[in-house]
GROMACS .gro file of C-alpha atoms in nm:
model
  514
    1MET     CA    1  -0.148   2.513  -9.853
    2LYS     CA    2  -0.100   2.555  -9.480
    3THR     CA    3  -0.417   2.603  -9.275
    4LYS     CA    4  -0.456   2.814  -8.958
    5ARG     CA    5  -0.517   2.505  -8.752
    6GLN     CA    6  -0.189   2.350  -8.872
    7GLY     CA    7  -0.005   2.671  -8.782
    8GLN     CA    8  -0.145   2.659  -8.428
    9SER     CA    9  -0.040   2.296  -8.397
   10LYS     CA   10   0.321   2.372  -8.492
   11LEU     CA   11   0.323   2.673  -8.259
   12PHE     CA   12   0.215   2.443  -7.973
   13VAL     CA   13   0.500   2.203  -8.047
   14VAL     CA   14   0.753   2.488  -8.041
   15LEU     CA   15   0.619   2.620  -7.708
   16ALA     CA   16   0.618   2.272  -7.556
   17THR     CA   17   0.977   2.221  -7.665
   18LEU     CA   18   1.082   2.551  -7.507
   19LEU     CA   19   0.905   2.459  -7.179
   20ALA     CA   20   1.084   2.124  -7.178
   21ILE     CA   21   1.419   2.298  -7.222
   22VAL     CA   22   1.341   2.539  -6.935
   23PHE     CA   23   1.230   2.251  -6.713
   24PHE     CA   24   1.541   2.054  -6.794
   25SER     CA   25   1.771   2.344  -6.711
   26PHE     CA   26   1.660   2.336  -6.345
   27ALA     CA   27   1.602   1.964  -6.301
   28GLY     CA   28   1.968   1.876  -6.250
   29GLU     CA   29   1.989   2.095  -5.939
   30THR     CA   30   1.769   1.860  -5.736
   31ASP     CA   31   1.931   1.641  -5.470
   32VAL     CA   32   1.863   1.268  -5.444
   33LYS     CA   33   1.891   1.108  -5.102
   34ALA     CA   34   2.083   0.785  -5.060
   35ALA     CA   35   1.889   0.470  -5.162
   36GLU     CA   36   1.618   0.680  -5.329
   37ALA     CA   37   1.510   0.754  -5.687
   38TYR     CA   38   1.440   1.080  -5.863
   39THR     CA   39   1.237   1.139  -6.181
   40GLN     CA   40   1.276   1.412  -6.442
   41ASN     CA   41   0.983   1.466  -6.680
   42TYR     CA   42   1.005   1.601  -7.037
   43THR     CA   43   0.773   1.689  -7.322
   44PRO     CA   44   0.823   1.438  -7.607
   45THR     CA   45   0.904   1.586  -7.947
   46ARG     CA   46   0.954   1.433  -8.290
   47LYS     CA   47   1.328   1.493  -8.257
   48SER     CA   48   1.344   1.331  -7.912
   49PRO     CA   49   1.046   1.129  -7.783
   50LEU     CA   50   1.180   1.121  -7.422
   51LYS     CA   51   0.894   1.144  -7.174
   52LYS     CA   52   1.062   1.059  -6.844
   53ILE     CA   53   1.407   0.976  -6.705
   54GLU     CA   54   1.423   0.796  -6.368
   55TYR     CA   55   1.752   0.799  -6.179
   56ILE     CA   56   1.797   0.515  -5.927
   57ASN     CA   57   2.074   0.559  -5.674
   58ARG     CA   58   2.299   0.251  -5.679
   59GLY     CA   59   2.458   0.339  -5.346
   60ASP     CA   60   2.807   0.367  -5.502
   61ASN     CA   61   2.776   0.729  -5.614
   62THR     CA   62   2.634   0.629  -5.957
   63PHE     CA   63   2.291   0.580  -6.109
   64ASP     CA   64   2.093   0.315  -6.290
   65ILE     CA   65   1.857   0.480  -6.539
   66ASN     CA   66   1.511   0.406  -6.672
   67VAL     CA   67   1.424   0.580  -7.000
   68THR     CA   68   1.056   0.625  -7.092
   69VAL     CA   69   0.953   0.738  -7.442
   70ASP     CA   70   0.619   0.838  -7.591
   71LEU     CA   71   0.572   0.746  -7.960
   72SER     CA   72   0.241   0.925  -7.997
   73VAL     CA   73   0.428   1.222  -8.151
   74TYR     CA   74   0.492   1.007  -8.462
   75TYR     CA   75   0.135   0.893  -8.519
   76PRO     CA   76  -0.014   0.808  -8.753
   77ASN     CA   77   0.218   0.811  -9.056
   78ASP     CA   78   0.571   0.810  -8.913
   79VAL     CA   79   0.540   0.469  -8.741
   80LEU     CA   80   0.459   0.279  -9.058
   81GLY     CA   81   0.696  -0.013  -9.101
   82ILE     CA   82   0.879   0.058  -8.772
   83GLN     CA   83   0.991  -0.263  -8.599
   84GLU     CA   84   1.294  -0.170  -8.387
   85TYR     CA   85   1.442   0.104  -8.170
   86ASP     CA   86   1.799   0.218  -8.121
   87LEU     CA   87   1.897   0.376  -7.785
   88THR     CA   88   2.238   0.524  -7.721
   89ALA     CA   89   2.363   0.725  -7.421
   90TRP     CA   90   2.711   0.864  -7.358
   91THR     CA   91   2.919   1.112  -7.169
   92ASN     CA   92   3.207   1.319  -7.300
   93GLY     CA   93   3.522   1.188  -7.138
   94THR     CA   94   3.877   1.313  -7.176
   95SER     CA   95   3.933   1.063  -7.456
   96GLY     CA   96   3.599   1.123  -7.629
   97LYS     CA   97   3.265   0.953  -7.598
   98GLU     CA   98   3.220   0.710  -7.310
   99TYR     CA   99   2.909   0.503  -7.370
  100VAL     CA  100   2.656   0.459  -7.096
  101ALA     CA  101   2.423   0.255  -7.318
  102SER     CA  102   2.403   0.122  -7.671
  103GLN     CA  103   2.108  -0.102  -7.706
  104CYS     CA  104   1.843  -0.188  -7.962
  105GLY     CA  105   1.555  -0.427  -8.002
  106ASN     CA  106   1.208  -0.492  -8.129
  107ILE     CA  107   0.935  -0.245  -8.042
  108ASP     CA  108   0.558  -0.263  -8.062
  109VAL     CA  109   0.453   0.066  -8.218
  110GLY     CA  110   0.091  -0.019  -8.143
  111LYS     CA  111   0.176   0.095  -7.788
  112TYR     CA  112   0.254   0.461  -7.725
  113VAL     CA  113   0.466   0.448  -7.409
  114HIS     CA  114   0.774   0.229  -7.366
  115THR     CA  115   1.032   0.211  -7.083
  116HIS     CA  116   1.389   0.090  -7.134
  117GLN     CA  117   1.633   0.012  -6.855
  118ILE     CA  118   1.997   0.114  -6.870
  119ARG     CA  119   2.173  -0.140  -6.650
  120GLY     CA  120   2.493  -0.197  -6.844
  121GLU     CA  121   2.722  -0.354  -6.584
  122HIS     CA  122   3.013  -0.350  -6.831
  123ARG     CA  123   2.962   0.011  -6.933
  124LYS     CA  124   3.007   0.341  -6.763
  125HIS     CA  125   2.749   0.452  -6.507
  126VAL     CA  126   2.634   0.812  -6.489
  127LYS     CA  127   2.760   0.997  -6.183
  128PRO     CA  128   2.571   1.259  -5.980
  129GLY     CA  129   2.576   1.600  -6.146
  130GLU     CA  130   2.733   1.461  -6.463
  131LYS     CA  131   2.622   1.574  -6.809
  132PHE     CA  132   2.530   1.303  -7.060
  133TRP     CA  133   2.335   1.262  -7.385
  134ILE     CA  134   2.056   1.026  -7.490
  135LYS     CA  135   1.952   0.962  -7.849
  136TYR     CA  136   1.646   0.756  -7.932
  137GLU     CA  137   1.577   0.645  -8.291
  138LEU     CA  138   1.308   0.435  -8.461
  139CYS     CA  139   1.418   0.189  -8.730
  140LYS     CA  140   1.275  -0.049  -8.983
  141ASP     CA  141   1.598  -0.248  -8.958
  142VAL     CA  142   1.879  -0.145  -8.725
  143GLN     CA  143   2.136  -0.371  -8.886
  144LEU     CA  144   2.077  -0.217  -9.226
  145GLU     CA  145   2.053   0.130  -9.067
  146GLU     CA  146   1.719   0.164  -9.236
  147TYR     CA  147   1.535   0.429  -9.041
  148GLY     CA  148   1.169   0.518  -9.052
  149PRO     CA  149   1.002   0.796  -9.247
  150TYR     CA  150   1.106   1.057  -8.984
  151ARG     CA  151   1.486   1.066  -8.985
  152ASP     CA  152   1.569   1.390  -8.802
  153PHE     CA  153   1.641   1.236  -8.454
  154GLU     CA  154   1.852   1.441  -8.216
  155ALA     CA  155   2.041   1.362  -7.892
  156ARG     CA  156   1.907   1.532  -7.583
  157GLU     CA  157   2.153   1.675  -7.331
  158LEU     CA  158   2.077   1.581  -6.968
  159THR     CA  159   2.233   1.645  -6.629
  160ALA     CA  160   2.206   1.382  -6.357
  161PRO     CA  161   2.090   1.503  -6.015
  162THR     CA  162   2.332   1.525  -5.725
  163ILE     CA  163   2.318   1.277  -5.435
  164LYS     CA  164   2.244   1.419  -5.097
  165GLY     CA  165   2.428   1.226  -4.828
  166PRO     CA  166   2.276   1.131  -4.491
  167GLU     CA  167   2.161   1.438  -4.304
  168GLN     CA  168   2.405   1.545  -4.040
  169THR     CA  169   2.221   1.522  -3.707
  170GLU     CA  170   2.285   1.809  -3.469
  171ASN     CA  171   2.434   1.726  -3.130
  172LEU     CA  172   2.207   1.914  -2.891
  173PHE     CA  173   2.441   1.885  -2.590
  174SER     CA  174   2.490   2.218  -2.415
  175LYS     CA  175   2.635   2.152  -2.069
  176VAL     CA  176   2.621   1.941  -1.753
  177ASN     CA  177   2.409   2.115  -1.492
  178ARG     CA  178   2.427   1.874  -1.200
  179TYR     CA  179   2.586   1.554  -1.070
  180THR     CA  180   2.367   1.349  -0.835
  181TRP     CA  181   2.539   1.108  -0.598
  182SER     CA  182   2.296   0.852  -0.455
  183VAL     CA  183   2.383   0.603  -0.182
  184LYS     CA  184   2.187   0.280  -0.228
  185SER     CA  185   2.189  -0.077  -0.101
  186SER     CA  186   2.156  -0.421  -0.257
  187ASN     CA  187   2.136  -0.741  -0.053
  188GLY     CA  188   2.255  -0.550   0.249
  189LYS     CA  189   2.556  -0.404   0.066
  190GLU     CA  190   2.586  -0.030   0.018
  191TYR     CA  191   2.692   0.114  -0.317
  192SER     CA  192   2.698   0.448  -0.500
  193GLU     CA  193   2.549   0.577  -0.822
  194ILE     CA  194   2.620   0.908  -0.993
  195ASN     CA  195   2.388   1.057  -1.254
  196ALA     CA  196   2.480   1.352  -1.472
  197GLU     CA  197   2.200   1.594  -1.560
  198MET     CA  198   2.269   1.739  -1.906
  199GLU     CA  199   2.096   2.030  -2.076
  200ALA     CA  200   2.008   2.033  -2.446
  201THR     CA  201   1.994   2.338  -2.669
  202LYS     CA  202   1.626   2.272  -2.739
  203ALA     CA  203   1.337   2.063  -2.609
  204PRO     CA  204   1.161   1.781  -2.797
  205GLY     CA  205   0.830   1.850  -2.968
  206GLN     CA  206   0.504   1.660  -2.948
  207GLY     CA  207   0.554   1.289  -3.001
  208GLU     CA  208   0.932   1.323  -2.959
  209SER     CA  209   1.182   1.258  -2.681
  210LEU     CA  210   1.528   1.378  -2.592
  211TRP     CA  211   1.777   1.089  -2.584
  212ALA     CA  212   2.124   1.057  -2.435
  213TYR     CA  213   2.328   0.827  -2.660
  214ASN     CA  214   2.689   0.721  -2.620
  215LYS     CA  215   2.854   0.666  -2.958
  216ASP     CA  216   3.143   0.480  -2.790
  217ASP     CA  217   2.939   0.181  -2.673
  218GLY     CA  218   2.621   0.226  -2.880
  219MET     CA  219   2.403   0.245  -2.567
  220ILE     CA  220   2.110   0.468  -2.476
  221TYR     CA  221   2.178   0.631  -2.138
  222GLY     CA  222   1.858   0.826  -2.081
  223ARG     CA  223   1.529   0.960  -2.214
  224SER     CA  224   1.344   1.282  -2.132
  225PHE     CA  225   1.048   1.489  -2.249
  226THR     CA  226   1.213   1.821  -2.159
  227ASN     CA  227   1.545   1.979  -2.254
  228LYS     CA  228   1.709   1.828  -1.944
  229ILE     CA  229   1.807   1.463  -1.921
  230LYS     CA  230   1.982   1.239  -1.665
  231ALA     CA  231   2.236   0.973  -1.756
  232LEU     CA  232   2.392   0.715  -1.524
  233VAL     CA  233   2.768   0.768  -1.554
  234TYR     CA  234   2.897   0.579  -1.247
  235ARG     CA  235   2.797   0.277  -1.037
  236ASP     CA  236   3.024   0.068  -0.812
  237LEU     CA  237   2.785  -0.222  -0.750
  238GLU     CA  238   2.972  -0.547  -0.806
  239SER     CA  239   2.900  -0.711  -1.144
  240LYS     CA  240   2.702  -0.405  -1.254
  241GLU     CA  241   2.978  -0.146  -1.256
  242ILE     CA  242   2.960   0.160  -1.480
  243ASP     CA  243   3.223   0.430  -1.503
  244ILE     CA  244   3.248   0.672  -1.794
  245THR     CA  245   3.378   0.958  -1.578
  246GLY     CA  246   3.709   1.138  -1.606
  247GLU     CA  247   3.766   1.071  -1.976
  248LYS     CA  248   3.638   1.189  -2.313
  249THR     CA  249   3.315   1.018  -2.415
  250GLY     CA  250   3.098   0.996  -2.724
  251MET     CA  251   2.788   1.112  -2.536
  252VAL     CA  252   2.548   1.308  -2.759
  253LEU     CA  253   2.194   1.440  -2.714
  254VAL     CA  254   1.945   1.392  -2.996
  255ILE     CA  255   1.570   1.431  -3.047
  256ALA     CA  256   1.392   1.129  -3.191
  257LYS     CA  257   1.063   0.941  -3.173
  258ASP     CA  258   1.211   0.613  -3.047
  259ALA     CA  259   1.535   0.452  -2.932
  260ALA     CA  260   1.619   0.302  -3.271
  261SER     CA  261   1.583   0.641  -3.441
  262ALA     CA  262   1.790   0.801  -3.164
  263LYS     CA  263   2.075   0.556  -3.222
  264LYS     CA  264   2.063   0.616  -3.595
  265ALA     CA  265   2.067   0.992  -3.546
  266GLY     CA  266   2.348   0.968  -3.293
  267ASP     CA  267   2.562   0.756  -3.521
  268ALA     CA  268   2.523   1.021  -3.794
  269ILE     CA  269   2.689   1.284  -3.573
  270THR     CA  270   3.056   1.351  -3.636
  271LEU     CA  271   3.229   1.446  -3.311
  272LYS     CA  272   3.542   1.652  -3.299
  273ASP     CA  273   3.779   1.572  -3.016
  274SER     CA  274   3.691   1.906  -2.858
  275ASP     CA  275   3.320   1.818  -2.868
  276ARG     CA  276   3.356   1.507  -2.654
  277VAL     CA  277   3.200   1.533  -2.306
  278ILE     CA  278   3.418   1.468  -2.001
  279PHE     CA  279   3.215   1.386  -1.691
  280ASP     CA  280   3.366   1.475  -1.352
  281GLN     CA  281   3.540   1.187  -1.180
  282ALA     CA  282   3.337   1.011  -0.912
  283ALA     CA  283   3.595   1.094  -0.645
  284TYR     CA  284   3.563   1.466  -0.721
  285THR     CA  285   3.184   1.456  -0.703
  286LYS     CA  286   3.198   1.282  -0.366
  287SER     CA  287   3.451   1.532  -0.233
  288VAL     CA  288   3.244   1.837  -0.330
  289ALA     CA  289   2.901   1.713  -0.220
  290ALA     CA  290   2.754   1.796   0.123
  291LYS     CA  291   2.665   1.485   0.324
  292ASP     CA  292   2.553   1.596   0.671
  293TYR     CA  293   2.212   1.710   0.801
  294LYS     CA  294   1.959   1.652   1.078
  295PHE     CA  295   1.584   1.611   1.037
  296GLN     CA  296   1.355   1.639   1.343
  297MET     CA  297   0.995   1.715   1.422
  298SER     CA  298   0.748   1.827   1.688
  299SER     CA  299   0.371   1.821   1.716
  300ASP     CA  300   0.218   2.044   1.984
  301ARG     CA  301  -0.132   1.993   1.840
  302TYR     CA  302  -0.270   1.682   1.678
  303ASP     CA  303  -0.371   1.884   1.369
  304GLN     CA  304  -0.023   2.028   1.318
  305LEU     CA  305   0.336   1.917   1.292
  306ILE     CA  306   0.659   2.103   1.241
  307GLY     CA  307   0.963   1.966   1.058
  308TYR     CA  308   1.310   2.098   1.140
  309ILE     CA  309   1.609   2.062   0.907
  310ASP     CA  310   1.962   2.147   1.014
  311ALA     CA  311   2.212   2.149   0.726
  312SER     CA  312   2.513   2.265   0.926
  313SER     CA  313   2.811   2.030   0.933
  314TYR     CA  314   3.132   2.005   1.130
  315SER     CA  315   3.277   1.714   0.935
  316TYR     CA  316   3.176   1.782   0.573
  317ALA     CA  317   3.108   2.070   0.337
  318THR     CA  318   2.788   2.257   0.412
  319ALA     CA  319   2.497   2.242   0.170
  320HIS     CA  320   2.398   2.551  -0.027
  321ILE     CA  321   2.052   2.423  -0.108
  322VAL     CA  322   1.825   2.177   0.075
  323GLU     CA  323   1.542   2.013  -0.117
  324VAL     CA  324   1.268   1.817   0.059
  325TYR     CA  325   1.067   1.571  -0.150
  326ASN     CA  326   0.741   1.395  -0.079
  327TYR     CA  327   0.781   1.022  -0.037
  328SER     CA  328   0.542   0.728  -0.059
  329THR     CA  329   0.624   0.392   0.098
  330LYS     CA  330   0.445   0.237  -0.200
  331ASN     CA  331   0.561   0.448  -0.494
  332GLY     CA  332   0.887   0.596  -0.368
  333GLU     CA  333   1.002   0.956  -0.408
  334GLY     CA  334   0.751   1.201  -0.546
  335SER     CA  335   0.734   1.573  -0.616
  336LEU     CA  336   0.943   1.851  -0.467
  337PHE     CA  337   0.787   1.974  -0.141
  338LYS     CA  338   1.021   2.248  -0.016
  339ARG     CA  339   1.340   2.409  -0.142
  340TYR     CA  340   1.560   2.613   0.090
  341VAL     CA  341   1.849   2.829  -0.033
  342ILE     CA  342   2.099   2.875   0.250
  343LYS     CA  343   2.413   2.972   0.059
  344GLY     CA  344   2.590   3.262   0.225
  345SER     CA  345   2.375   3.238   0.538
  346ASP     CA  346   2.484   3.166   0.895
  347ASN     CA  347   2.145   3.015   0.967
  348TYR     CA  348   2.156   2.659   0.842
  349GLN     CA  349   1.831   2.562   1.009
  350ARG     CA  350   1.499   2.568   0.829
  351SER     CA  351   1.152   2.454   0.930
  352PHE     CA  352   0.807   2.401   0.785
  353LYS     CA  353   0.464   2.356   0.939
  354LEU     CA  354   0.180   2.133   0.827
  355THR     CA  355  -0.172   2.219   0.945
  356GLY     CA  356  -0.523   2.082   0.913
  357LEU     CA  357  -0.412   1.726   0.988
  358LYS     CA  358  -0.605   1.445   1.146
  359PRO     CA  359  -0.461   1.284   1.460
  360GLY     CA  360  -0.172   1.047   1.396
  361THR     CA  361  -0.124   1.159   1.034
  362ALA     CA  362   0.210   1.033   0.899
  363LYS     CA  363   0.405   1.221   0.632
  364HIS     CA  364   0.717   1.083   0.464
  365TYR     CA  365   1.000   1.287   0.314
  366THR     CA  366   1.343   1.252   0.158
  367VAL     CA  367   1.618   1.512   0.175
  368HIS     CA  368   1.858   1.620  -0.101
  369LEU     CA  369   2.165   1.832  -0.026
  370ILE     CA  370   2.311   2.046  -0.304
  371ARG     CA  371   2.640   2.235  -0.331
  372THR     CA  372   2.763   2.451  -0.618
  373ASP     CA  373   3.127   2.478  -0.720
  374SER     CA  374   3.299   2.782  -0.866
  375SER     CA  375   3.195   2.686  -1.222
  376GLY     CA  376   2.827   2.686  -1.129
  377THR     CA  377   2.788   2.308  -1.155
  378GLU     CA  378   2.567   2.158  -0.885
  379TYR     CA  379   2.658   1.848  -0.682
  380GLU     CA  380   2.365   1.672  -0.521
  381TYR     CA  381   2.369   1.411  -0.243
  382ILE     CA  382   2.086   1.166  -0.170
  383ASP     CA  383   2.127   0.923   0.121
  384ASN     CA  384   1.847   0.683   0.017
  385GLN     CA  385   1.647   0.708   0.338
  386TYR     CA  386   1.310   0.860   0.410
  387TRP     CA  387   1.193   1.035   0.723
  388THR     CA  388   0.852   0.991   0.883
  389LEU     CA  389   0.685   1.283   1.058
  390LYS     CA  390   0.370   1.203   1.251
  391SER     CA  391   0.120   1.436   1.414
  392ALA     CA  392   0.014   1.371   1.772
  393SER     CA  393  -0.248   1.107   1.835
  394PHE     CA  394  -0.586   1.178   1.991
  395LYS     CA  395  -0.554   1.097   2.361
  396THR     CA  396  -0.781   1.015   2.653
  397PRO     CA  397  -0.867   1.298   2.894
  398SER     CA  398  -0.909   1.231   3.264
  399VAL     CA  399  -1.162   1.338   3.526
  400SER     CA  400  -1.130   1.379   3.901
  401GLY     CA  401  -1.357   1.528   4.166
  402VAL     CA  402  -1.356   1.679   4.515
  403LYS     CA  403  -1.643   1.646   4.758
  404PHE     CA  404  -1.804   1.972   4.857
  405ALA     CA  405  -2.126   1.846   5.017
  406PRO     CA  406  -2.354   1.542   4.982
  407LYS     CA  407  -2.514   1.703   4.677
  408LYS     CA  408  -2.219   1.900   4.547
  409ALA     CA  409  -1.881   1.815   4.392
  410LYS     CA  410  -1.610   2.001   4.212
  411LEU     CA  411  -1.513   1.821   3.889
  412ILE     CA  412  -1.173   1.864   3.722
  413ILE     CA  413  -1.119   1.773   3.353
  414ASN     CA  414  -0.756   1.728   3.247
  415VAL     CA  415  -0.729   1.776   2.868
  416PRO     CA  416  -0.420   1.644   2.681
  417SER     CA  417  -0.225   1.949   2.557
  418THR     CA  418  -0.219   1.828   2.191
  419GLN     CA  419  -0.600   1.850   2.174
  420ALA     CA  420  -0.669   2.134   2.415
  421GLY     CA  421  -0.658   2.403   2.145
  422LYS     CA  422  -0.975   2.590   2.063
  423GLY     CA  423  -1.208   2.383   1.849
  424LEU     CA  424  -0.995   2.067   1.851
  425SER     CA  425  -1.223   1.850   2.063
  426THR     CA  426  -1.560   1.828   2.236
  427MET     CA  427  -1.588   1.663   2.577
  428TYR     CA  428  -1.900   1.513   2.730
  429VAL     CA  429  -1.905   1.463   3.108
  430TYR     CA  430  -2.119   1.177   3.241
  431LYS     CA  431  -2.248   1.101   3.590
  432GLY     CA  432  -2.289   0.729   3.559
  433ASN     CA  433  -2.454   0.699   3.217
  434LYS     CA  434  -2.616   1.041   3.231
  435LYS     CA  435  -2.457   1.326   3.036
  436ILE     CA  436  -2.437   1.627   3.262
  437LYS     CA  437  -2.216   1.870   3.068
  438THR     CA  438  -2.071   1.944   2.722
  439ILE     CA  439  -1.737   2.125   2.704
  440LYS     CA  440  -1.562   2.262   2.393
  441SER     CA  441  -1.182   2.274   2.403
  442ASN     CA  442  -1.072   2.632   2.457
  443GLY     CA  443  -0.695   2.621   2.497
  444LYS     CA  444  -0.698   2.522   2.863
  445THR     CA  445  -0.559   2.188   2.975
  446ARG     CA  446  -0.746   2.202   3.310
  447ILE     CA  447  -1.115   2.273   3.311
  448THR     CA  448  -1.317   2.280   3.638
  449PHE     CA  449  -1.682   2.321   3.726
  450VAL     CA  450  -1.906   2.250   4.025
  451TYR     CA  451  -2.182   2.000   3.982
  452SER     CA  452  -2.485   1.995   4.212
  453GLY     CA  453  -2.730   1.712   4.224
  454SER     CA  454  -2.848   1.402   4.400
  455LYS     CA  455  -2.556   1.194   4.529
  456ALA     CA  456  -2.315   1.433   4.361
  457SER     CA  457  -2.034   1.352   4.608
  458THR     CA  458  -2.068   0.972   4.589
  459SER     CA  459  -2.139   0.911   4.220
  460SER     CA  460  -1.886   0.804   3.953
  461TYR     CA  461  -1.792   1.042   3.672
  462LYS     CA  462  -1.629   0.992   3.333
  463VAL     CA  463  -1.549   1.209   3.032
  464LYS     CA  464  -1.575   1.122   2.663
  465ALA     CA  465  -1.366   1.324   2.414
  466VAL     CA  466  -1.462   1.348   2.045
  467CYS     CA  467  -1.211   1.462   1.780
  468ALA     CA  468  -1.330   1.770   1.590
  469LYS     CA  469  -1.141   1.668   1.272
  470ASN     CA  470  -1.287   1.319   1.268
  471THR     CA  471  -1.587   1.253   1.489
  472LYS     CA  472  -1.534   0.878   1.459
  473ILE     CA  473  -1.228   0.917   1.679
  474THR     CA  474  -1.332   0.915   2.046
  475LYS     CA  475  -1.163   0.849   2.379
  476THR     CA  476  -1.341   0.780   2.709
  477SER     CA  477  -1.181   0.806   3.053
  478LYS     CA  478  -1.217   0.567   3.343
  479ALA     CA  479  -1.498   0.642   3.587
  480LYS     CA  480  -1.393   0.804   3.915
  481LYS     CA  481  -1.562   0.923   4.231
  482PRO     CA  482  -1.491   1.252   4.407
  483VAL     CA  483  -1.256   1.235   4.703
  484ALA     CA  484  -1.235   1.434   5.023
  485SER     CA  485  -1.033   1.752   5.001
  486LYS     CA  486  -0.703   1.771   5.185
  487TYR     CA  487  -0.568   2.104   5.295
  488LYS     CA  488  -0.334   2.264   5.548
  489ARG     CA  489  -0.452   2.517   5.804
  490GLN     CA  490  -0.266   2.715   6.069
  491GLY     CA  491  -0.394   2.685   6.425
  492TRP     CA  492  -0.477   2.436   6.703
  493ILE     CA  493  -0.676   2.120   6.658
  494ASN     CA  494  -1.044   2.168   6.723
  495PRO     CA  495  -1.207   1.856   6.873
  496ASN     CA  496  -1.525   1.935   6.679
  497ILE     CA  497  -1.351   1.947   6.335
  498ASN     CA  498  -1.561   1.661   6.192
  499ALA     CA  499  -1.879   1.843   6.278
  500ILE     CA  500  -1.750   2.159   6.113
  501THR     CA  501  -1.653   2.013   5.769
  502PRO     CA  502  -1.733   1.642   5.732
  503TYR     CA  503  -1.629   1.637   5.355
  504ALA     CA  504  -1.272   1.754   5.406
  505THR     CA  505  -0.962   1.626   5.579
  506ALA     CA  506  -0.758   1.891   5.753
  507THR     CA  507  -0.393   1.878   5.844
  508PHE     CA  508  -0.293   2.126   6.111
  509VAL     CA  509   0.056   2.265   6.129
  510ARG     CA  510   0.217   2.404   6.443
  511LEU     CA  511   0.372   2.738   6.356
  512SER     CA  512   0.611   2.757   6.658
  513ASN     CA  513   0.716   2.581   6.975
  514ASP     CA  514   0.547   2.840   7.195
   0.00000   0.00000   0.00000
């Protein structure tokens, strides 16, 4: 008599079998990557104890297979006397069954789970997506075909997964934006280099880089952290020549974490002939680029300097854009300082002013000239020299004096024009070692005042100038004494002239011959 509990148990087995069938129907749709394995799991039943099938990609578009069974479904009574197993697997070929496996052997039924390998080198191997059948039977004696108590074994239909080939890496190359022609020197010999700036369709993410890889020679040509990258495409330095211009190349742009990954990704790209990049010939780049400019400067105040750039040319093409870059004698070219667009303008001169400088401040710059052709491609020229602009130094003022009387003198302070501006300097006037006046620069280059005091006309005077931007910078003039005034006066010589003005020398001029 069947109990309720037994009914529930059989219902569970039926449901489990249905779930296994549903699972199996979708499992074959999964892709397996090259050199990888994929596992399909099943619910063991008394008709087929399969628990797991592992497909191992052999690399030749076929699989090795591991079959795992679970004998717990036969416990306790249906394993009595069982000593061997019989495993067969086959496909349905055009001429009938083609065996994948036919193997048997001893089995320890005291252990639930067993795994058998199908590695038959002399038999057929299962192909990706191919249907095949596996039948697993328990025997008391295979040779005598004496099966165990449970005899209703059935073959299970399976479908091998498909193999997914290597992922096709996308070539991110979009276009060439700019060619940069640089004139350089090595051991006193001048040579040229041309770099091509390429643009990618997207930028690398965090921890990634954009790489320029040439499939033709297997070399990395550049690395960038943005969607723009430069690659050296031409160099005419002896023994280090490079020239991949003027012909179709295998240059591709890929995003990868390192150079090895970039090469691997680049090699996975299939290039059509129309996809191959042709870089402009070096001769064309040199013919289009602008090569002529002038760079000058002036410094009317020590705290300022003005740079002048003239991009007009009578011998070469005229630049459309002038870029000025900061330069360090230690670290080389730095960031962009100024960019002037002069295309379509008759005024090819541009200037910039630097303020707030200390005396003698030196600034270094490089100049890039850029022209654009009708296609919109830019051609840049760099002459490999830097320019030094230097603000005026802090100079020494001078002092002179004119005798007015024994206790009076007119003092004249001559201030260098580059430090005469308001607030640029402070001047201290000394009579001997005694400071007699403090003067702030006010824009005048000649400052006068009358000093009255003991021995004013016979004492020595000097002036000390202090830089307002850096008070450690000072300049002191030589000491000078006042001199007698010389002047011209119309009239006749008076014999008492010395008694009239003893601190001046007069020169009389005859106005006529009358």
